[in-house]
Amino acid sequence: MTPDTMGLVNQGRREAGGPTAAGATQASSTNGGIPSAHGSDFLQLDAEQAPAGGKSAWLAGRLREAMADGRLTVGSSLPPTRVLAAELRVSRGVVAEAYRRLSEDGHLEGRRRGGTVVVAVPAVVSPTAPPGTGPSRPSAPSTAEKAAPGTLFVGEPGADVFDMLRAIPARIDFTPGRPDLTVFPRAAWLRAERTVLTELSAENLGYGDPRGTPQLRRAIAGWLARTRGMRTDPDEVLVVAGTAQALTLLHPVLRADGIDGVAVEDPGSLGIRQHLQNGALATPPVPLDGDGVHVEALRATGARSVLLTPAHQFPTGVVTSGERRRELLRWAQEGGLILEDDYDAEHRYDRPPVPALRALLADHVCYMGSVSKLLAPALRIGWVIPPRRHRDALMETKRFTDLGNAVLPQLVLAHLMECGDLERHLRLLRGRHRRRRDAMIEAIAEHLPGAVVHGAAAGLHLTVTYRADVPDTELATAALARGVKCQPLSWHRQLPGPPGIVLGYAATPAGAIAEGVAILGEALLGLA
């Protein structure tokens, strides 16, 4: 008997500690006179499928099959022999013998207090598997396997292009839109969580209001009044899982209103465009200049709705001017709907705040915001403030989508907003991000001479255009091959335009920023 097998047998003896295996089986067969189930939740095992006199071989085969097809991976723990025997209503010796066989084959190991653990998996399914069961089909390639650095920027980007880019390792990551997650306010969040849990009633642990908790909707209304100059009633606020879900919820609401397309800024966010197109909405492009989108070009599209990032346009950083805002509002008053994505308006450095469009014309603007750029995308908390005519339909769509966001994180965020911790965190981020932005601008001046920087006054990224006749996809490919990750500006275009790259700086230390921009300069020089 091998040491591993002895460990399994000894473990079985230690587990006995009370009734015999037969007694445990007998005790499990009834519960107050009511027959109990004779199967196990573990792998959906049913001992009635076992042939007479071959239960150990049957169980070993089923376990071997589960290891081969991926249901039991290396490191998985198996139930104690006593527990599994009781559930299957077999003797404990049947389970111990099955474990012993697999241990001798090198697939299991008894680890005393650690239990019985899978340490290796068979290459093929055991012949004892039920008829019709064979080796599992090769799984589809994972995102990481599909994400070949040399081909990522070739052709039209697909729906999974951002997942593929995230999956590729890089020494320096300039992906735009990433806040500095290393300074997430963990201590403040934990304090708020303890406070919330201490004061939380049992009723609050049930299903919440699909629109969002009243506490968070009140806190959001106050936050927007202080930071965005918006007066809104908490009953107008709908809490969602970020701007992505807001757009998904809007798809059927817009189509029901006869809107089959949403005009978008050009250049404008590829991700936003993909979300709209996923809802079968057309996305006609509208060019922009230093004042914002061309309103006459917007009219020419015939679209009844437009999605804008007016406080800090993505990716150019343009702030929609006062005159252009007035033109947009006149367009909206003629029957148009503005979807306002206020995605990183809090992050400003060298310019005064600008009011949200919704503060000027509430009945024609659907406002969307989130804490993804302020705290962390992982929280999946955002908000929508729709026009009155779309409010009920949007809230019903949210109700039947998921019954509302998780309640506890909403209450914690509400506490952070109300006690001032969120504003203190924002002040910390502004100073930290400003220093990193300055480091990037300085490095661009040194290593990319002649390049033009756009959108430096606010946000979490810079857009850089250059004179060299080099496609930006080729530059992004060459940079990635050297360990630097960025996005080509052409990803975010539908109309022709000069090449450029979009560089996020918020999540990268100053030293790495300088090194990464120097590598970009070398890559561009090598391609020119």
CSV table of N, CA and C in Angstrom, one decimal, residues 29-177:
chain,number,residue,atom,x,y,z
A,29,SER,N,-30.9,7.1,5.0
A,29,SER,CA,-32.0,6.6,4.1
A,29,SER,C,-33.3,7.1,4.5
A,30,THR,N,-33.5,7.6,5.7
A,30,THR,CA,-34.8,8.1,6.1
A,30,THR,C,-34.6,9.4,6.9
A,31,ASN,N,-35.6,10.2,6.8
A,31,ASN,CA,-35.6,11.4,7.6
A,31,ASN,C,-37.0,11.6,8.1
A,32,GLY,N,-37.2,11.1,9.4
A,32,GLY,CA,-38.6,11.2,9.9
A,32,GLY,C,-39.5,10.3,9.2
A,33,GLY,N,-39.1,9.2,8.6
A,33,GLY,CA,-39.9,8.3,7.8
A,33,GLY,C,-40.1,8.7,6.4
A,34,ILE,N,-39.5,9.8,6.0
A,34,ILE,CA,-39.5,10.2,4.5
A,34,ILE,C,-38.2,9.8,3.9
A,35,PRO,N,-38.3,9.0,2.8
A,35,PRO,CA,-37.1,8.6,2.1
A,35,PRO,C,-36.3,9.8,1.6
A,36,SER,N,-34.9,9.8,1.8
A,36,SER,CA,-34.1,10.8,1.4
A,36,SER,C,-33.6,10.5,0.0
A,37,ALA,N,-33.0,11.6,-0.7
A,37,ALA,CA,-32.5,11.4,-2.0
A,37,ALA,C,-31.3,10.4,-1.9
A,38,HIS,N,-31.1,9.6,-3.0
A,38,HIS,CA,-30.0,8.7,-2.9
A,38,HIS,C,-29.0,9.1,-4.0
A,39,GLY,N,-28.9,10.3,-4.4
A,39,GLY,CA,-27.8,10.8,-5.3
A,39,GLY,C,-27.0,11.9,-4.6
A,40,SER,N,-26.0,12.3,-5.3
A,40,SER,CA,-25.1,13.4,-4.7
A,40,SER,C,-25.1,14.6,-5.6
A,41,ASP,N,-25.1,15.8,-5.0
A,41,ASP,CA,-24.9,17.0,-5.8
A,41,ASP,C,-23.5,17.0,-6.5
A,42,PHE,N,-22.6,16.3,-5.8
A,42,PHE,CA,-21.2,16.3,-6.3
A,42,PHE,C,-21.2,15.5,-7.6
A,43,LEU,N,-21.0,16.2,-8.8
A,43,LEU,CA,-20.9,15.6,-10.1
A,43,LEU,C,-22.2,14.9,-10.5
A,44,GLN,N,-23.3,15.2,-9.8
A,44,GLN,CA,-24.6,14.6,-10.1
A,44,GLN,C,-24.5,13.1,-10.1
A,45,LEU,N,-23.8,12.5,-9.2
A,45,LEU,CA,-23.7,11.0,-9.1
A,45,LEU,C,-24.9,10.3,-8.6
A,46,ASP,N,-25.2,9.2,-9.2
A,46,ASP,CA,-26.4,8.4,-8.8
A,46,ASP,C,-26.0,7.0,-8.7
A,47,ALA,N,-25.9,6.4,-7.5
A,47,ALA,CA,-25.4,5.0,-7.4
A,47,ALA,C,-26.3,4.0,-8.0
A,48,GLU,N,-27.5,4.3,-8.4
A,48,GLU,CA,-28.4,3.3,-9.0
A,48,GLU,C,-27.9,3.0,-10.4
A,49,GLN,N,-27.1,3.9,-11.0
A,49,GLN,CA,-26.5,3.7,-12.3
A,49,GLN,C,-25.4,2.7,-12.3
A,50,ALA,N,-24.9,2.4,-11.1
A,50,ALA,CA,-23.7,1.5,-11.0
A,50,ALA,C,-24.1,0.0,-11.2
A,51,PRO,N,-23.3,-0.8,-11.8
A,51,PRO,CA,-23.6,-2.2,-12.0
A,51,PRO,C,-23.5,-2.9,-10.7
A,52,ALA,N,-24.2,-4.0,-10.5
A,52,ALA,CA,-24.2,-4.8,-9.2
A,52,ALA,C,-22.8,-5.3,-9.1
A,53,GLY,N,-22.2,-5.2,-7.9
A,53,GLY,CA,-20.9,-5.7,-7.6
A,53,GLY,C,-19.8,-4.9,-8.2
A,54,GLY,N,-20.0,-3.8,-8.8
A,54,GLY,CA,-18.9,-3.0,-9.4
A,54,GLY,C,-19.0,-1.5,-9.1
A,55,LYS,N,-19.5,-1.2,-7.9
A,55,LYS,CA,-19.7,0.2,-7.6
A,55,LYS,C,-18.5,1.0,-7.5
A,56,SER,N,-17.4,0.4,-6.9
A,56,SER,CA,-16.1,1.1,-6.8
A,56,SER,C,-15.6,1.4,-8.2
A,57,ALA,N,-15.6,0.4,-9.1
A,57,ALA,CA,-15.1,0.7,-10.4
A,57,ALA,C,-15.9,1.7,-11.1
A,58,TRP,N,-17.3,1.7,-10.9
A,58,TRP,CA,-18.1,2.7,-11.5
A,58,TRP,C,-17.8,4.1,-11.0
A,59,LEU,N,-17.6,4.2,-9.7
A,59,LEU,CA,-17.3,5.5,-9.1
A,59,LEU,C,-16.0,6.0,-9.6
A,60,ALA,N,-15.0,5.2,-9.6
A,60,ALA,CA,-13.7,5.6,-10.1
A,60,ALA,C,-13.8,6.1,-11.5
A,61,GLY,N,-14.5,5.3,-12.3
A,61,GLY,CA,-14.7,5.8,-13.7
A,61,GLY,C,-15.3,7.1,-13.9
A,62,ARG,N,-16.4,7.3,-13.1
A,62,ARG,CA,-17.0,8.6,-13.2
A,62,ARG,C,-16.1,9.8,-12.7
A,63,LEU,N,-15.3,9.5,-11.7
A,63,LEU,CA,-14.4,10.6,-11.2
A,63,LEU,C,-13.3,10.8,-12.3
A,64,ARG,N,-12.8,9.7,-12.9
A,64,ARG,CA,-11.8,9.8,-13.9
A,64,ARG,C,-12.4,10.6,-15.1
A,65,GLU,N,-13.6,10.3,-15.5
A,65,GLU,CA,-14.3,11.0,-16.6
A,65,GLU,C,-14.4,12.5,-16.3
A,66,ALA,N,-14.7,12.9,-15.0
A,66,ALA,CA,-14.9,14.3,-14.7
A,66,ALA,C,-13.5,15.0,-14.7
A,67,MET,N,-12.4,14.3,-14.3
A,67,MET,CA,-11.1,14.9,-14.4
A,67,MET,C,-10.7,15.1,-15.9
A,68,ALA,N,-11.1,14.2,-16.7
A,68,ALA,CA,-10.6,14.3,-18.1
A,68,ALA,C,-11.4,15.4,-18.9
A,69,ASP,N,-12.7,15.6,-18.5
A,69,ASP,CA,-13.4,16.6,-19.3
A,69,ASP,C,-13.4,18.0,-18.6
A,70,GLY,N,-12.7,18.1,-17.5
A,70,GLY,CA,-12.5,19.5,-17.0
A,70,GLY,C,-13.4,19.8,-15.8
A,71,ARG,N,-14.3,19.0,-15.4
A,71,ARG,CA,-15.2,19.3,-14.3
A,71,ARG,C,-14.4,19.2,-13.0
A,72,LEU,N,-13.4,18.4,-12.9
A,72,LEU,CA,-12.5,18.3,-11.8
A,72,LEU,C,-11.1,18.7,-12.2
A,73,THR,N,-10.7,19.8,-11.9
A,73,THR,CA,-9.3,20.3,-12.3
A,73,THR,C,-8.3,20.0,-11.2
A,74,VAL,N,-7.0,20.1,-11.6
A,74,VAL,CA,-6.0,19.9,-10.6
A,74,VAL,C,-6.2,20.9,-9.4
A,75,GLY,N,-6.1,20.4,-8.2
A,75,GLY,CA,-6.4,21.2,-7.0
A,75,GLY,C,-7.8,21.1,-6.5
A,76,SER,N,-8.7,20.5,-7.2
A,76,SER,CA,-10.0,20.3,-6.7
A,76,SER,C,-10.1,19.3,-5.6
A,77,SER,N,-10.9,19.6,-4.6
A,77,SER,CA,-11.1,18.7,-3.4
A,77,SER,C,-12.2,17.8,-3.6
A,78,LEU,N,-12.1,16.6,-3.2
A,78,LEU,CA,-13.2,15.6,-3.3
A,78,LEU,C,-13.9,15.5,-1.9
A,79,PRO,N,-15.1,15.1,-1.9
A,79,PRO,CA,-15.8,15.0,-0.6
A,79,PRO,C,-15.2,14.0,0.3
A,80,PRO,N,-15.2,14.1,1.6
A,80,PRO,CA,-14.8,13.0,2.5
A,80,PRO,C,-15.5,11.7,2.2
A,81,THR,N,-14.8,10.6,2.4
A,81,THR,CA,-15.5,9.3,2.0
A,81,THR,C,-16.8,9.1,2.8
A,82,ARG,N,-16.8,9.5,4.1
A,82,ARG,CA,-18.0,9.4,4.9
A,82,ARG,C,-19.2,10.2,4.3
A,83,VAL,N,-18.9,11.4,3.8
A,83,VAL,CA,-20.0,12.3,3.3
A,83,VAL,C,-20.5,11.7,2.0
A,84,LEU,N,-19.6,11.3,1.1
A,84,LEU,CA,-20.0,10.9,-0.2
A,84,LEU,C,-20.8,9.5,-0.1
A,85,ALA,N,-20.3,8.7,0.8
A,85,ALA,CA,-20.9,7.4,1.0
A,85,ALA,C,-22.3,7.6,1.5
A,86,ALA,N,-22.5,8.5,2.4
A,86,ALA,CA,-23.9,8.7,3.0
A,86,ALA,C,-24.8,9.3,1.9
A,87,GLU,N,-24.3,10.2,1.1
A,87,GLU,CA,-25.1,10.8,0.0
A,87,GLU,C,-25.5,9.7,-1.0
A,88,LEU,N,-24.6,8.8,-1.4
A,88,LEU,CA,-24.9,7.8,-2.4
A,88,LEU,C,-25.6,6.6,-1.8
A,89,ARG,N,-25.6,6.5,-0.5
A,89,ARG,CA,-26.2,5.3,0.2
A,89,ARG,C,-25.5,4.0,-0.2
A,90,VAL,N,-24.2,4.2,-0.2
A,90,VAL,CA,-23.3,3.0,-0.4
A,90,VAL,C,-22.4,2.9,0.9
A,91,SER,N,-21.7,1.7,1.0
A,91,SER,CA,-20.8,1.6,2.1
A,91,SER,C,-19.6,2.5,1.9
A,92,ARG,N,-19.0,2.9,3.0
A,92,ARG,CA,-17.9,3.8,2.9
A,92,ARG,C,-16.7,3.1,2.2
A,93,GLY,N,-16.6,1.8,2.3
A,93,GLY,CA,-15.6,1.1,1.6
A,93,GLY,C,-15.6,1.3,0.1
A,94,VAL,N,-16.8,1.4,-0.5
A,94,VAL,CA,-16.9,1.6,-1.9
A,94,VAL,C,-16.2,2.9,-2.3
A,95,VAL,N,-16.4,4.0,-1.6
A,95,VAL,CA,-15.8,5.3,-1.9
A,95,VAL,C,-14.3,5.2,-1.6
A,96,ALA,N,-13.9,4.6,-0.5
A,96,ALA,CA,-12.5,4.5,-0.2
A,96,ALA,C,-11.8,3.7,-1.2
A,97,GLU,N,-12.4,2.7,-1.8
A,97,GLU,CA,-11.7,1.9,-2.8
A,97,GLU,C,-11.6,2.6,-4.1
A,98,ALA,N,-12.6,3.4,-4.5
A,98,ALA,CA,-12.5,4.2,-5.7
A,98,ALA,C,-11.4,5.3,-5.5
A,99,TYR,N,-11.3,5.9,-4.4
A,99,TYR,CA,-10.3,6.9,-4.2
A,99,TYR,C,-8.9,6.2,-4.2
A,100,ARG,N,-8.8,5.0,-3.6
A,100,ARG,CA,-7.5,4.3,-3.6
A,100,ARG,C,-7.1,4.0,-5.0
A,101,ARG,N,-8.0,3.5,-5.9
A,101,ARG,CA,-7.6,3.2,-7.3
A,101,ARG,C,-7.0,4.5,-8.0
A,102,LEU,N,-7.7,5.6,-7.8
A,102,LEU,CA,-7.3,6.8,-8.5
A,102,LEU,C,-6.0,7.3,-7.8
A,103,SER,N,-5.8,7.1,-6.6
A,103,SER,CA,-4.5,7.5,-5.9
A,103,SER,C,-3.4,6.6,-6.5
A,104,GLU,N,-3.6,5.4,-6.7
A,104,GLU,CA,-2.5,4.5,-7.2
A,104,GLU,C,-2.2,4.9,-8.7
A,105,ASP,N,-3.2,5.4,-9.4
A,105,ASP,CA,-3.0,5.8,-10.8
A,105,ASP,C,-2.3,7.2,-10.8
A,106,GLY,N,-2.2,7.8,-9.7
A,106,GLY,CA,-1.5,9.1,-9.6
A,106,GLY,C,-2.4,10.3,-9.8
A,107,HIS,N,-3.7,10.1,-9.7
A,107,HIS,CA,-4.6,11.2,-10.0
A,107,HIS,C,-5.0,11.9,-8.7
A,108,LEU,N,-5.0,11.2,-7.6
A,108,LEU,CA,-5.5,11.8,-6.3
A,108,LEU,C,-4.4,11.7,-5.3
A,109,GLU,N,-4.5,12.5,-4.2
A,109,GLU,CA,-3.5,12.5,-3.1
A,109,GLU,C,-4.3,12.8,-1.8
A,110,GLY,N,-4.0,12.0,-0.8
A,110,GLY,CA,-4.6,12.3,0.5
A,110,GLY,C,-3.7,13.2,1.3
A,111,ARG,N,-4.2,14.4,1.7
A,111,ARG,CA,-3.4,15.4,2.4
A,111,ARG,C,-3.9,15.6,3.8
A,112,ARG,N,-4.2,14.6,4.5
A,112,ARG,CA,-4.6,14.7,5.9
A,112,ARG,C,-5.7,15.8,6.1
A,113,ARG,N,-5.4,16.9,6.8
A,113,ARG,CA,-6.4,17.9,7.0
A,113,ARG,C,-6.8,18.5,5.7
A,114,GLY,N,-6.0,18.5,4.7
A,114,GLY,CA,-6.3,19.1,3.4
A,114,GLY,C,-7.3,18.2,2.6
A,115,GLY,N,-7.6,17.0,3.1
A,115,GLY,CA,-8.6,16.2,2.4
A,115,GLY,C,-8.0,15.4,1.2
A,116,THR,N,-8.8,15.0,0.3
A,116,THR,CA,-8.4,14.3,-0.9
A,116,THR,C,-8.4,15.2,-2.1
A,117,VAL,N,-7.3,15.4,-2.8
A,117,VAL,CA,-7.2,16.5,-3.8
A,117,VAL,C,-6.7,15.8,-5.1
A,118,VAL,N,-7.3,16.4,-6.2
A,118,VAL,CA,-6.8,16.0,-7.6
A,118,VAL,C,-5.5,16.6,-7.8
A,119,VAL,N,-4.5,15.7,-8.2
A,119,VAL,CA,-3.1,16.2,-8.4
A,119,VAL,C,-2.7,16.0,-9.9
A,120,ALA,N,-3.5,15.2,-10.6
A,120,ALA,CA,-3.2,15.0,-12.1
A,120,ALA,C,-4.4,14.6,-12.7
A,121,VAL,N,-4.6,14.9,-14.0
A,121,VAL,CA,-5.8,14.5,-14.7
A,121,VAL,C,-5.4,13.6,-15.9
A,122,PRO,N,-6.3,12.6,-16.2
A,122,PRO,CA,-6.0,11.7,-17.3
A,122,PRO,C,-6.1,12.4,-18.6
A,123,ALA,N,-5.4,11.9,-19.7
A,123,ALA,CA,-5.5,12.6,-21.0
A,123,ALA,C,-6.8,12.3,-21.7
A,124,VAL,N,-7.4,11.1,-21.5
A,124,VAL,CA,-8.6,10.7,-22.2
A,124,VAL,C,-9.6,10.3,-21.2
A,125,VAL,N,-10.9,10.2,-21.6
A,125,VAL,CA,-11.9,9.7,-20.7
A,125,VAL,C,-11.8,8.2,-20.6
A,126,SER,N,-12.1,7.7,-19.4
A,126,SER,CA,-12.0,6.3,-19.1
A,126,SER,C,-13.0,5.5,-19.9
A,127,PRO,N,-12.6,4.3,-20.3
A,127,PRO,CA,-13.5,3.4,-21.1
A,127,PRO,C,-14.8,3.1,-20.2
A,128,THR,N,-14.7,3.3,-18.9
A,128,THR,CA,-15.9,3.0,-18.1
A,128,THR,C,-17.0,4.1,-18.2
A,129,ALA,N,-16.7,5.1,-19.0
A,129,ALA,CA,-17.7,6.2,-19.1
A,129,ALA,C,-18.9,5.7,-19.7
A,130,PRO,N,-20.1,6.3,-19.5
A,130,PRO,CA,-21.4,5.8,-20.1
A,130,PRO,C,-21.3,5.8,-21.6
A,131,PRO,N,-22.1,4.9,-22.3
A,131,PRO,CA,-22.1,4.9,-23.7
A,131,PRO,C,-22.5,6.3,-24.3
A,132,GLY,N,-21.8,6.6,-25.4
A,132,GLY,CA,-22.1,7.9,-26.0
A,132,GLY,C,-21.2,9.0,-25.5
A,133,THR,N,-20.5,8.8,-24.4
A,133,THR,CA,-19.6,9.8,-23.8
A,133,THR,C,-18.2,9.6,-24.3
A,134,GLY,N,-17.6,10.6,-24.8
A,134,GLY,CA,-16.2,10.5,-25.3
A,134,GLY,C,-15.4,11.7,-24.8
A,135,PRO,N,-14.2,11.8,-25.3
A,135,PRO,CA,-13.4,13.0,-25.0
A,135,PRO,C,-14.1,14.3,-25.4
A,136,SER,N,-14.0,15.3,-24.5
A,136,SER,CA,-14.7,16.5,-24.8
A,136,SER,C,-14.1,17.2,-26.1
A,137,ARG,N,-14.9,17.9,-26.8
A,137,ARG,CA,-14.4,18.6,-28.0
A,137,ARG,C,-13.4,19.6,-27.6
A,138,PRO,N,-12.4,19.9,-28.5
A,138,PRO,CA,-11.5,21.0,-28.2
A,138,PRO,C,-12.3,22.3,-28.0
A,139,SER,N,-11.9,23.0,-26.9
A,139,SER,CA,-12.7,24.2,-26.6
A,139,SER,C,-12.2,25.3,-27.6
A,140,ALA,N,-13.1,26.3,-27.7
A,140,ALA,CA,-12.8,27.4,-28.6
A,140,ALA,C,-11.5,28.1,-28.0
A,141,PRO,N,-10.7,28.7,-28.9
A,141,PRO,CA,-9.5,29.4,-28.4
A,141,PRO,C,-9.9,30.5,-27.4
A,142,SER,N,-9.2,30.6,-26.4
A,142,SER,CA,-9.4,31.7,-25.4
A,142,SER,C,-9.1,33.0,-26.0
A,143,THR,N,-9.5,34.1,-25.3
A,143,THR,CA,-9.2,35.4,-25.7
A,143,THR,C,-7.7,35.6,-25.8
A,144,ALA,N,-7.0,35.1,-24.8
A,144,ALA,CA,-5.6,35.3,-24.8
A,144,ALA,C,-4.9,34.6,-26.0
A,145,GLU,N,-5.5,33.4,-26.4
A,145,GLU,CA,-4.9,32.6,-27.5
A,145,GLU,C,-5.2,33.3,-28.8
A,146,LYS,N,-6.4,34.0,-28.9
A,146,LYS,CA,-6.7,34.7,-30.2
A,146,LYS,C,-5.9,36.0,-30.3
A,147,ALA,N,-5.4,36.6,-29.2
A,147,ALA,CA,-4.9,37.9,-29.2
A,147,ALA,C,-3.4,37.8,-29.6
A,148,ALA,N,-3.1,37.7,-30.9
A,148,ALA,CA,-1.8,37.7,-31.4
A,148,ALA,C,-1.3,39.1,-31.6
A,149,PRO,N,-0.3,39.6,-30.9
A,149,PRO,CA,0.1,41.0,-31.1
A,149,PRO,C,0.3,41.4,-32.5
A,150,GLY,N,0.8,40.5,-33.4
A,150,GLY,CA,1.1,40.9,-34.7
A,150,GLY,C,-0.1,41.1,-35.6
A,151,THR,N,-1.3,40.6,-35.1
A,151,THR,CA,-2.5,40.7,-36.0
A,151,THR,C,-3.6,41.5,-35.3
A,152,LEU,N,-3.4,42.0,-34.1
A,152,LEU,CA,-4.5,42.7,-33.4
A,152,LEU,C,-5.0,43.9,-34.1
A,153,PHE,N,-4.1,44.6,-34.7
A,153,PHE,CA,-4.4,45.9,-35.3
A,153,PHE,C,-4.7,45.8,-36.8
A,154,VAL,N,-4.8,44.6,-37.3
A,154,VAL,CA,-5.0,44.4,-38.7
A,154,VAL,C,-6.5,44.3,-39.0
A,155,GLY,N,-7.0,45.0,-40.0
A,155,GLY,CA,-8.4,44.9,-40.3
A,155,GLY,C,-9.3,45.7,-39.4
A,156,GLU,N,-10.6,45.5,-39.6
A,156,GLU,CA,-11.6,46.2,-38.8
A,156,GLU,C,-11.7,45.6,-37.4
A,157,PRO,N,-11.6,46.4,-36.3
A,157,PRO,CA,-11.6,45.8,-35.0
A,157,PRO,C,-13.0,45.1,-34.7
A,158,GLY,N,-12.9,43.9,-34.1
A,158,GLY,CA,-14.1,43.1,-33.8
A,158,GLY,C,-14.7,43.5,-32.5
A,159,ALA,N,-15.8,42.8,-32.1
A,159,ALA,CA,-16.5,43.2,-30.8
A,159,ALA,C,-15.6,42.8,-29.6
A,160,ASP,N,-14.7,41.8,-29.8
A,160,ASP,CA,-13.9,41.4,-28.7
A,160,ASP,C,-12.5,42.1,-28.7
A,161,VAL,N,-12.3,43.1,-29.5
A,161,VAL,CA,-10.9,43.6,-29.6
A,161,VAL,C,-10.4,44.2,-28.3
A,162,PHE,N,-11.2,44.8,-27.5
A,162,PHE,CA,-10.7,45.3,-26.2
A,162,PHE,C,-10.3,44.2,-25.3
A,163,ASP,N,-11.1,43.1,-25.3
A,163,ASP,CA,-10.8,42.0,-24.4
A,163,ASP,C,-9.4,41.4,-24.9
A,164,MET,N,-9.2,41.3,-26.2
A,164,MET,CA,-8.0,40.8,-26.8
A,164,MET,C,-6.8,41.7,-26.4
A,165,LEU,N,-7.0,43.0,-26.5
A,165,LEU,CA,-5.9,43.9,-26.1
A,165,LEU,C,-5.5,43.8,-24.6
A,166,ARG,N,-6.6,43.7,-23.8
A,166,ARG,CA,-6.3,43.5,-22.3
A,166,ARG,C,-5.5,42.2,-22.1
A,167,ALA,N,-5.8,41.2,-22.9
A,167,ALA,CA,-5.2,39.9,-22.6
A,167,ALA,C,-3.7,39.8,-23.0
A,168,ILE,N,-3.3,40.7,-23.8
A,168,ILE,CA,-1.9,40.7,-24.2
A,168,ILE,C,-1.0,41.4,-23.2
A,169,PRO,N,0.0,40.7,-22.7
A,169,PRO,CA,0.9,41.3,-21.7
A,169,PRO,C,1.7,42.4,-22.3
A,170,ALA,N,2.0,43.4,-21.5
A,170,ALA,CA,2.8,44.5,-22.0
A,170,ALA,C,3.5,45.1,-20.8
A,171,ARG,N,4.8,45.5,-21.0
A,171,ARG,CA,5.5,46.1,-19.9
A,171,ARG,C,5.0,47.5,-19.5
A,172,ILE,N,4.5,48.2,-20.4
A,172,ILE,CA,4.0,49.6,-20.2
A,172,ILE,C,2.6,49.7,-20.9
A,173,ASP,N,1.6,50.0,-20.1
A,173,ASP,CA,0.3,50.0,-20.7
A,173,ASP,C,-0.3,51.4,-20.7
A,174,PHE,N,-0.5,51.9,-21.9
A,174,PHE,CA,-1.0,53.3,-22.1
A,174,PHE,C,-2.5,53.2,-22.6
A,175,THR,N,-3.2,52.1,-22.2
A,175,THR,CA,-4.6,52.0,-22.6
A,175,THR,C,-5.4,53.1,-22.0
A,176,PRO,N,-6.1,53.9,-22.9
A,176,PRO,CA,-6.9,55.0,-22.3
A,176,PRO,C,-8.1,54.6,-21.5
A,177,GLY,N,-8.5,55.5,-20.6
A,177,GLY,CA,-9.7,55.3,-19.8
A,177,GLY,C,-9.4,54.5,-18.5
